[in-house]
mmCIF file of C-alpha atoms and ligand atoms in Angstrom:
data_model
loop_
_atom_site.group_PDB
_atom_site.id
_atom_site.type_symbol
_atom_site.label_atom_id
_atom_site.label_comp_id
_atom_site.label_asym_id
_atom_site.label_seq_id
_atom_site.Cartn_x
_atom_site.Cartn_y
_atom_site.Cartn_z
ATOM 1 C CA UNK D 1 120.223 128.897 92.735
ATOM 2 C CA UNK D 2 120.912 132.303 94.316
ATOM 3 C CA UNK D 3 124.389 131.255 95.451
ATOM 4 C CA UNK D 4 125.155 129.666 92.086
ATOM 5 C CA UNK D 5 123.765 132.712 90.234
ATOM 6 C CA UNK D 6 121.307 130.559 88.308
ATOM 7 C CA UNK D 7 118.448 133.063 88.239
ATOM 8 C CA UNK D 8 117.938 135.242 85.189
ATOM 9 C CA UNK D 9 115.326 137.795 84.237
ATOM 10 C CA UNK D 10 113.514 137.882 80.942
ATOM 11 C CA UNK D 11 111.736 141.038 79.838
ATOM 12 C CA UNK D 12 108.396 141.262 78.071
ATOM 13 C CA UNK D 13 107.699 144.467 76.137
ATOM 14 C CA UNK D 14 104.668 146.624 76.944
ATOM 15 C CA UNK D 15 103.344 148.768 74.088
ATOM 16 C CA UNK D 16 100.953 151.661 73.671
ATOM 17 C CA UNK D 17 98.169 151.921 71.084
ATOM 18 C CA UNK D 18 100.647 153.388 68.541
ATOM 19 C CA UNK D 19 102.908 150.342 68.897
ATOM 20 C CA UNK D 20 105.595 152.225 70.814
ATOM 21 C CA UNK D 21 107.377 150.307 73.550
ATOM 22 C CA UNK D 22 106.600 152.049 76.840
ATOM 23 C CA UNK D 23 108.144 149.565 79.225
ATOM 24 C CA UNK D 24 108.645 145.968 80.155
ATOM 25 C CA UNK D 25 107.842 143.385 82.781
ATOM 26 C CA UNK D 26 110.708 141.457 84.363
ATOM 27 C CA UNK D 27 109.875 137.745 84.623
ATOM 28 C CA UNK D 28 112.029 135.344 86.581
ATOM 29 C CA UNK D 29 113.588 132.176 85.163
ATOM 30 C CA UNK D 30 115.817 129.573 86.754
ATOM 31 C CA UNK D 31 118.666 128.482 84.511
ATOM 32 C CA UNK D 32 118.949 124.980 85.965
ATOM 33 C CA UNK D 33 122.197 123.097 85.193
ATOM 34 C CA UNK D 34 120.417 119.923 84.066
ATOM 35 C CA UNK D 35 116.726 120.845 83.649
ATOM 36 C CA UNK D 36 117.309 123.845 81.420
ATOM 37 C CA UNK D 37 115.251 127.000 81.746
ATOM 38 C CA UNK D 38 112.628 126.541 84.488
ATOM 39 C CA UNK D 39 109.648 128.918 84.590
ATOM 40 C CA UNK D 40 108.388 130.638 87.735
ATOM 41 C CA UNK D 41 105.188 128.575 87.887
ATOM 42 C CA UNK D 42 107.394 125.622 88.810
ATOM 43 C CA UNK D 43 109.172 127.220 91.763
ATOM 44 C CA UNK D 44 107.596 130.482 93.007
ATOM 45 C CA UNK D 45 104.993 128.678 95.117
ATOM 46 C CA UNK D 46 107.656 126.639 96.930
ATOM 47 C CA UNK D 47 109.762 129.743 97.323
ATOM 48 C CA UNK D 48 106.783 131.476 98.948
ATOM 49 C CA UNK D 49 106.052 128.550 101.251
ATOM 50 C CA UNK D 50 109.658 128.232 102.419
ATOM 51 C CA UNK D 51 110.310 131.948 102.744
ATOM 52 C CA UNK D 52 113.028 131.780 100.071
ATOM 53 C CA UNK D 53 110.930 134.288 98.130
ATOM 54 C CA UNK D 54 112.496 136.964 100.364
ATOM 55 C CA UNK D 55 116.105 136.586 99.120
ATOM 56 C CA UNK D 56 114.888 135.717 95.603
ATOM 57 C CA UNK D 57 112.634 138.759 95.504
ATOM 58 C CA UNK D 58 115.471 140.907 96.770
ATOM 59 C CA UNK D 59 117.672 139.655 93.946
ATOM 60 C CA UNK D 60 114.933 140.491 91.408
ATOM 61 C CA UNK D 61 114.508 143.967 92.903
ATOM 62 C CA UNK D 62 118.240 144.716 92.791
ATOM 63 C CA UNK D 63 118.627 143.330 89.282
ATOM 64 C CA UNK D 64 115.689 145.369 87.980
ATOM 65 C CA UNK D 65 117.024 148.549 89.631
ATOM 66 C CA UNK D 66 120.484 147.917 88.171
ATOM 67 C CA UNK D 67 118.856 147.532 84.750
ATOM 68 C CA UNK D 68 116.914 150.790 85.078
ATOM 69 C CA UNK D 69 120.149 152.578 86.005
ATOM 70 C CA UNK D 70 122.046 150.988 83.090
ATOM 71 C CA UNK D 71 119.328 152.073 80.621
ATOM 72 C CA UNK D 72 119.274 155.651 81.927
ATOM 73 C CA UNK D 73 122.242 156.624 79.726
ATOM 74 C CA UNK D 74 120.765 155.080 76.561
ATOM 75 C CA UNK D 75 118.216 157.404 74.946
ATOM 76 C CA UNK D 76 115.958 154.710 73.427
ATOM 77 C CA UNK D 77 115.796 152.804 76.734
ATOM 78 C CA UNK D 78 115.923 155.596 79.321
ATOM 79 C CA UNK D 79 112.195 156.367 79.255
ATOM 80 C CA UNK D 80 111.015 152.799 79.759
ATOM 81 C CA UNK D 81 109.282 151.727 82.934
ATOM 82 C CA UNK D 82 110.253 148.349 84.302
ATOM 83 C CA UNK D 83 107.714 146.299 86.242
ATOM 84 C CA UNK D 84 108.484 143.498 88.639
ATOM 85 C CA UNK D 85 106.272 141.027 90.470
ATOM 86 C CA UNK D 86 106.113 141.245 94.246
ATOM 87 C CA UNK D 87 104.706 138.307 96.222
ATOM 88 C CA UNK D 88 102.353 139.041 99.098
ATOM 89 C CA UNK D 89 104.781 137.414 101.517
ATOM 90 C CA UNK D 90 107.614 139.586 100.231
ATOM 91 C CA UNK D 91 105.557 142.765 100.548
ATOM 92 C CA UNK D 92 104.459 141.880 104.096
ATOM 93 C CA UNK D 93 108.078 141.274 105.163
ATOM 94 C CA UNK D 94 109.154 143.857 107.721
ATOM 95 C CA UNK D 95 112.255 144.772 105.690
ATOM 96 C CA UNK D 96 110.541 145.228 102.335
ATOM 97 C CA UNK D 97 110.565 149.039 102.315
ATOM 98 C CA UNK D 98 114.185 148.997 103.415
ATOM 99 C CA UNK D 99 115.046 146.607 100.564
ATOM 100 C CA UNK D 100 113.413 148.903 98.002
ATOM 101 C CA UNK D 101 115.173 151.988 99.375
ATOM 102 C CA UNK D 102 118.557 150.224 99.402
ATOM 103 C CA UNK D 103 118.103 148.835 95.897
ATOM 104 C CA UNK D 104 117.255 152.316 94.590
ATOM 105 C CA UNK D 105 120.111 153.988 96.455
ATOM 106 C CA UNK D 106 122.742 151.354 95.682
ATOM 107 C CA UNK D 107 122.005 151.396 91.960
ATOM 108 C CA UNK D 108 120.975 155.019 91.455
ATOM 109 C CA UNK D 109 117.843 153.858 89.583
ATOM 110 C CA UNK D 110 115.128 156.484 89.029
ATOM 111 C CA UNK D 111 112.183 155.387 91.214
ATOM 112 C CA UNK D 112 109.684 156.726 88.630
ATOM 113 C CA UNK D 113 110.827 153.964 86.249
ATOM 114 C CA UNK D 114 110.191 151.218 88.797
ATOM 115 C CA UNK D 115 106.733 149.667 88.852
ATOM 116 C CA UNK D 116 105.736 147.157 91.504
ATOM 117 C CA UNK D 117 103.125 144.632 90.387
ATOM 118 C CA UNK D 118 101.011 143.575 93.342
ATOM 119 C CA UNK D 119 98.144 141.099 93.407
ATOM 120 C CA UNK D 120 94.834 141.266 95.193
ATOM 121 C CA UNK D 121 95.964 138.431 97.502
ATOM 122 C CA UNK D 122 98.038 141.079 99.246
ATOM 123 C CA UNK D 123 94.818 142.597 100.550
ATOM 124 C CA UNK D 124 93.682 139.415 102.289
ATOM 125 C CA UNK D 125 95.309 140.419 105.535
ATOM 126 C CA UNK D 126 96.515 143.521 107.304
ATOM 127 C CA UNK D 127 95.152 145.973 104.758
ATOM 128 C CA UNK D 128 96.068 148.910 106.998
ATOM 129 C CA UNK D 129 99.703 147.868 106.884
ATOM 130 C CA UNK D 130 99.582 147.392 103.107
ATOM 131 C CA UNK D 131 98.135 150.876 102.604
ATOM 132 C CA UNK D 132 100.728 152.425 104.925
ATOM 133 C CA UNK D 133 103.587 150.686 103.111
ATOM 134 C CA UNK D 134 102.264 151.595 99.683
ATOM 135 C CA UNK D 135 102.014 155.211 100.748
ATOM 136 C CA UNK D 136 105.615 155.161 101.959
ATOM 137 C CA UNK D 137 106.774 153.736 98.641
ATOM 138 C CA UNK D 138 104.647 156.279 96.798
ATOM 139 C CA UNK D 139 106.587 158.986 98.664
ATOM 140 C CA UNK D 140 109.700 157.587 96.999
ATOM 141 C CA UNK D 141 107.902 157.946 93.636
ATOM 142 C CA UNK D 142 107.669 154.285 92.646
ATOM 143 C CA UNK D 143 104.649 153.110 90.644
ATOM 144 C CA UNK D 144 102.090 150.376 91.377
ATOM 145 C CA UNK D 145 100.126 148.114 89.083
ATOM 146 C CA UNK D 146 97.436 145.734 90.348
ATOM 147 C CA UNK D 147 98.189 142.440 88.585
ATOM 148 C CA UNK D 148 95.659 139.743 87.616
ATOM 149 C CA UNK D 149 92.942 142.236 88.390
ATOM 150 C CA UNK D 150 89.510 140.704 88.815
ATOM 151 C CA UNK D 151 90.681 137.187 89.651
ATOM 152 C CA UNK D 152 91.135 137.710 93.392
ATOM 153 C CA UNK D 153 88.980 138.720 96.285
ATOM 154 C CA UNK D 154 89.657 142.388 96.689
ATOM 155 C CA UNK D 155 86.881 144.634 97.810
ATOM 156 C CA UNK D 156 86.288 147.453 95.368
ATOM 157 C CA UNK D 157 86.179 149.870 98.284
ATOM 158 C CA UNK D 158 89.870 149.214 98.954
ATOM 159 C CA UNK D 159 90.771 150.330 95.469
ATOM 160 C CA UNK D 160 90.179 153.976 96.238
ATOM 161 C CA UNK D 161 92.361 153.770 99.375
ATOM 162 C CA UNK D 162 95.391 152.402 97.539
ATOM 163 C CA UNK D 163 97.859 154.732 95.788
ATOM 164 C CA UNK D 164 97.708 152.669 92.574
ATOM 165 C CA UNK D 165 98.784 153.860 89.137
ATOM 166 C CA UNK D 166 97.491 151.037 86.997
ATOM 167 C CA UNK D 167 95.117 148.081 86.769
ATOM 168 C CA UNK D 168 96.259 145.083 84.771
ATOM 169 C CA UNK D 169 93.460 143.184 83.023
ATOM 170 C CA UNK D 170 94.097 139.524 83.656
ATOM 171 C CA UNK D 171 95.074 137.217 80.825
ATOM 172 C CA UNK D 172 92.069 134.968 81.508
ATOM 173 C CA UNK D 173 89.641 137.759 80.532
ATOM 174 C CA UNK D 174 91.668 138.831 77.504
ATOM 175 C CA UNK D 175 91.841 135.282 76.152
ATOM 176 C CA UNK D 176 88.113 134.937 75.454
ATOM 177 C CA UNK D 177 87.278 138.582 75.014
ATOM 178 C CA UNK D 178 85.999 137.986 71.458
ATOM 179 C CA UNK D 179 84.070 134.792 72.153
ATOM 180 C CA UNK D 180 82.705 135.112 75.681
ATOM 181 C CA UNK D 181 80.291 137.955 76.376
ATOM 182 C CA UNK D 182 81.023 137.815 80.109
ATOM 183 C CA UNK D 183 84.766 138.188 79.623
ATOM 184 C CA UNK D 184 84.131 141.024 77.204
ATOM 185 C CA UNK D 185 82.004 142.858 79.799
ATOM 186 C CA UNK D 186 84.582 142.265 82.513
ATOM 187 C CA UNK D 187 87.383 143.655 80.341
ATOM 188 C CA UNK D 188 85.247 146.685 79.430
ATOM 189 C CA UNK D 189 84.302 147.218 83.061
ATOM 190 C CA UNK D 190 87.911 147.129 84.243
ATOM 191 C CA UNK D 191 88.794 149.824 81.685
ATOM 192 C CA UNK D 192 85.903 152.032 82.819
ATOM 193 C CA UNK D 193 86.734 151.424 86.478
ATOM 194 C CA UNK D 194 90.356 152.430 85.884
ATOM 195 C CA UNK D 195 89.276 155.549 83.989
ATOM 196 C CA UNK D 196 86.886 156.565 86.771
ATOM 197 C CA UNK D 197 89.535 156.055 89.428
ATOM 198 C CA UNK D 198 92.075 158.033 87.406
ATOM 199 C CA UNK D 199 94.291 155.002 86.795
ATOM 200 C CA UNK D 200 95.901 153.691 83.652
ATOM 201 C CA UNK D 201 95.067 150.219 82.412
ATOM 202 C CA UNK D 202 97.100 147.562 80.643
ATOM 203 C CA UNK D 203 95.910 144.270 79.157
ATOM 204 C CA UNK D 204 98.132 141.214 79.460
ATOM 205 C CA UNK D 205 98.091 138.046 77.398
ATOM 206 C CA UNK D 206 97.158 139.817 74.160
ATOM 207 C CA UNK D 207 97.741 137.221 71.459
ATOM 208 C CA UNK D 208 95.699 138.372 68.450
ATOM 209 C CA UNK D 209 94.975 141.538 66.486
ATOM 210 C CA UNK D 210 91.299 140.956 67.207
ATOM 211 C CA UNK D 211 91.845 141.089 70.965
ATOM 212 C CA UNK D 212 93.969 144.222 70.615
ATOM 213 C CA UNK D 213 91.353 145.937 68.414
ATOM 214 C CA UNK D 214 88.565 145.082 70.843
ATOM 215 C CA UNK D 215 90.594 146.467 73.755
ATOM 216 C CA UNK D 216 91.559 149.658 71.900
ATOM 217 C CA UNK D 217 87.927 150.117 70.877
ATOM 218 C CA UNK D 218 87.006 149.999 74.542
ATOM 219 C CA UNK D 219 89.577 152.528 75.712
ATOM 220 C CA UNK D 220 92.508 150.360 76.721
ATOM 221 C CA UNK D 221 95.783 152.045 75.766
ATOM 222 C CA UNK D 222 98.526 149.614 76.808
ATOM 223 C CA UNK D 223 99.225 146.014 75.911
ATOM 224 C CA UNK D 224 101.471 143.112 76.645
ATOM 225 C CA UNK D 225 101.415 139.658 75.085
ATOM 226 C CA UNK D 226 102.660 137.218 72.503
ATOM 227 C CA UNK D 227 101.109 139.314 69.690
ATOM 228 C CA UNK D 228 103.982 141.739 70.272
ATOM 229 C CA UNK D 229 106.629 139.548 71.862
ATOM 230 C CA UNK D 230 107.276 136.740 74.303
ATOM 231 C CA UNK D 231 109.408 137.570 77.340
ATOM 232 C CA UNK D 232 112.952 137.980 75.989
ATOM 233 C CA UNK D 233 116.483 137.678 77.345
ATOM 234 C CA UNK D 234 118.033 141.096 78.026
ATOM 235 C CA UNK D 235 119.979 141.464 74.749
ATOM 236 C CA UNK D 236 116.945 140.457 72.671
ATOM 237 C CA UNK D 237 114.684 142.854 74.579
ATOM 238 C CA UNK D 238 117.107 145.722 73.942
ATOM 239 C CA UNK D 239 117.292 144.794 70.257
ATOM 240 C CA UNK D 240 113.471 144.690 70.098
ATOM 241 C CA UNK D 241 113.228 148.195 71.560
ATOM 242 C CA UNK D 242 115.947 149.554 69.249
ATOM 243 C CA UNK D 243 114.284 148.079 66.161
ATOM 244 C CA UNK D 244 110.915 149.611 67.124
ATOM 245 C CA UNK D 245 112.307 153.050 67.959
ATOM 246 C CA UNK D 246 114.227 153.291 64.676
ATOM 247 C CA UNK D 247 110.998 152.454 62.799
ATOM 248 C CA UNK D 248 109.124 155.400 64.234
HETATM 249 P P1 LIG X 1 102.183 137.092 85.695
HETATM 250 O O1 LIG X 1 102.724 138.163 86.567
HETATM 251 O O2 LIG X 1 100.715 137.111 85.419
HETATM 252 O O3 LIG X 1 103.034 137.163 84.362
HETATM 253 C C1 LIG X 1 102.525 136.996 83.081
HETATM 254 C C2 LIG X 1 102.737 135.586 82.589
HETATM 255 O O4 LIG X 1 102.046 135.450 81.357
HETATM 256 C C3 LIG X 1 104.200 135.263 82.269
HETATM 257 O O5 LIG X 1 104.430 133.890 82.570
HETATM 258 C C4 LIG X 1 104.261 135.510 80.771
HETATM 259 O O6 LIG X 1 105.301 134.780 80.120
HETATM 260 C C5 LIG X 1 102.911 135.001 80.340
HETATM 261 N N1 LIG X 1 102.463 135.610 79.106
HETATM 262 C C6 LIG X 1 102.797 136.818 78.593
HETATM 263 N N2 LIG X 1 102.154 137.071 77.450
HETATM 264 C C7 LIG X 1 101.353 136.003 77.214
HETATM 265 C C8 LIG X 1 100.432 135.677 76.162
HETATM 266 O O7 LIG X 1 100.200 136.429 75.225
HETATM 267 N N3 LIG X 1 99.785 134.487 76.275
HETATM 268 C C9 LIG X 1 100.011 133.625 77.307
HETATM 269 N N4 LIG X 1 99.344 132.478 77.318
HETATM 270 N N5 LIG X 1 100.885 133.903 78.309
HETATM 271 C C10 LIG X 1 101.536 135.082 78.264
HETATM 272 P P2 LIG X 1 105.696 133.424 83.407
HETATM 273 O O8 LIG X 1 106.898 134.212 83.001
HETATM 274 O O9 LIG X 1 105.739 131.936 83.297
HETATM 275 O O10 LIG X 1 105.341 133.859 84.872
HETATM 276 C C11 LIG X 1 104.298 133.213 85.584
HETATM 277 C C12 LIG X 1 104.027 133.910 86.895
HETATM 278 O O11 LIG X 1 105.130 133.762 87.806
HETATM 279 C C13 LIG X 1 103.840 135.414 86.765
HETATM 280 O O12 LIG X 1 102.533 135.635 86.324
HETATM 281 C C14 LIG X 1 104.102 135.857 88.188
HETATM 282 O O13 LIG X 1 102.969 135.697 88.985
HETATM 283 C C15 LIG X 1 105.158 134.889 88.644
HETATM 284 N N6 LIG X 1 106.490 135.534 88.582
HETATM 285 C C16 LIG X 1 107.297 135.720 87.524
HETATM 286 N N7 LIG X 1 108.428 136.359 87.871
HETATM 287 C C17 LIG X 1 108.320 136.604 89.206
HETATM 288 C C18 LIG X 1 109.155 137.268 90.175
HETATM 289 O O14 LIG X 1 110.229 137.802 89.888
HETATM 290 N N8 LIG X 1 108.688 137.312 91.471
HETATM 291 C C19 LIG X 1 107.477 136.782 91.820
HETATM 292 N N9 LIG X 1 107.109 136.868 93.095
HETATM 293 N N10 LIG X 1 106.682 136.161 90.949
HETATM 294 C C20 LIG X 1 107.076 136.077 89.660
HETATM 295 CA CA1 LIG X 2 102.840 140.312 86.555
HETATM 296 CA CA1 LIG X 3 99.274 138.801 85.522
#
């Protein structure tokens, strides 16, 4: 698929509490010649197991950086942050830092616009190495969001050692936030935790006004989900942002 250039990125808008688009998340799709558009749940795991996640992840990184650079000359798009998902195996790879530096240098992308989404599974081994690498990337001025927060095994004491910028409330907690008291407390707790650690917080999988209102009422200021938009092909994402910025 890499050789045949069959991978594409879709972009899902991220909005603030005033409905302004503040960024997007790049999500990988495989444009398969006979199977059509294949989602990452059907191939990322195999890619991780085989090690192919390294070249695939590198392609995602370069494509995202190229996109950030391309948007930098377009006023309505230049301020957006663009998040990408980094697998634990990719992050642990000895060349990862080098790949990020090269992608930034080759494209001229502003590192402040690049946000790396990491998961708690990253912290399962060699935490010292993870912290050292994150600090190196932080020196470059890239951002970090902790994806699927609360679903993994991370020790809360690690949180204060990591140079994170954002916690991402997992979709599974957002889904039942209005019907399940436990999920509601977890979502509220993640917001408070982020506030106390000086981090921003974003909720993913927001599908209804009710969920959004609950989250806003509890201090969450950023949102992503089908309520606003599904992940979109590049041209549609750009049109979505243009339409929103001309409204305001
Ligand atoms: P994720 O990082 O948790 O990404 C969010 C997933 O939730 C996306 O699925 C997105 O389409 C979906 N989603 C967004 N809003 C809603 C909503 O309101 N309701 C529901 N039910 N779902 C929503 P997608 O695109 O199928 O990606 C699945 C997973 O594949 C991602 O989960 C991520 O872990 C992984 N992935 C995607 N792209 C990449 C990539 O470039 N590299 C790596 N390593 N993993 C990737
Ligand atoms: Ca993600
Ligand atoms: Ca997630």
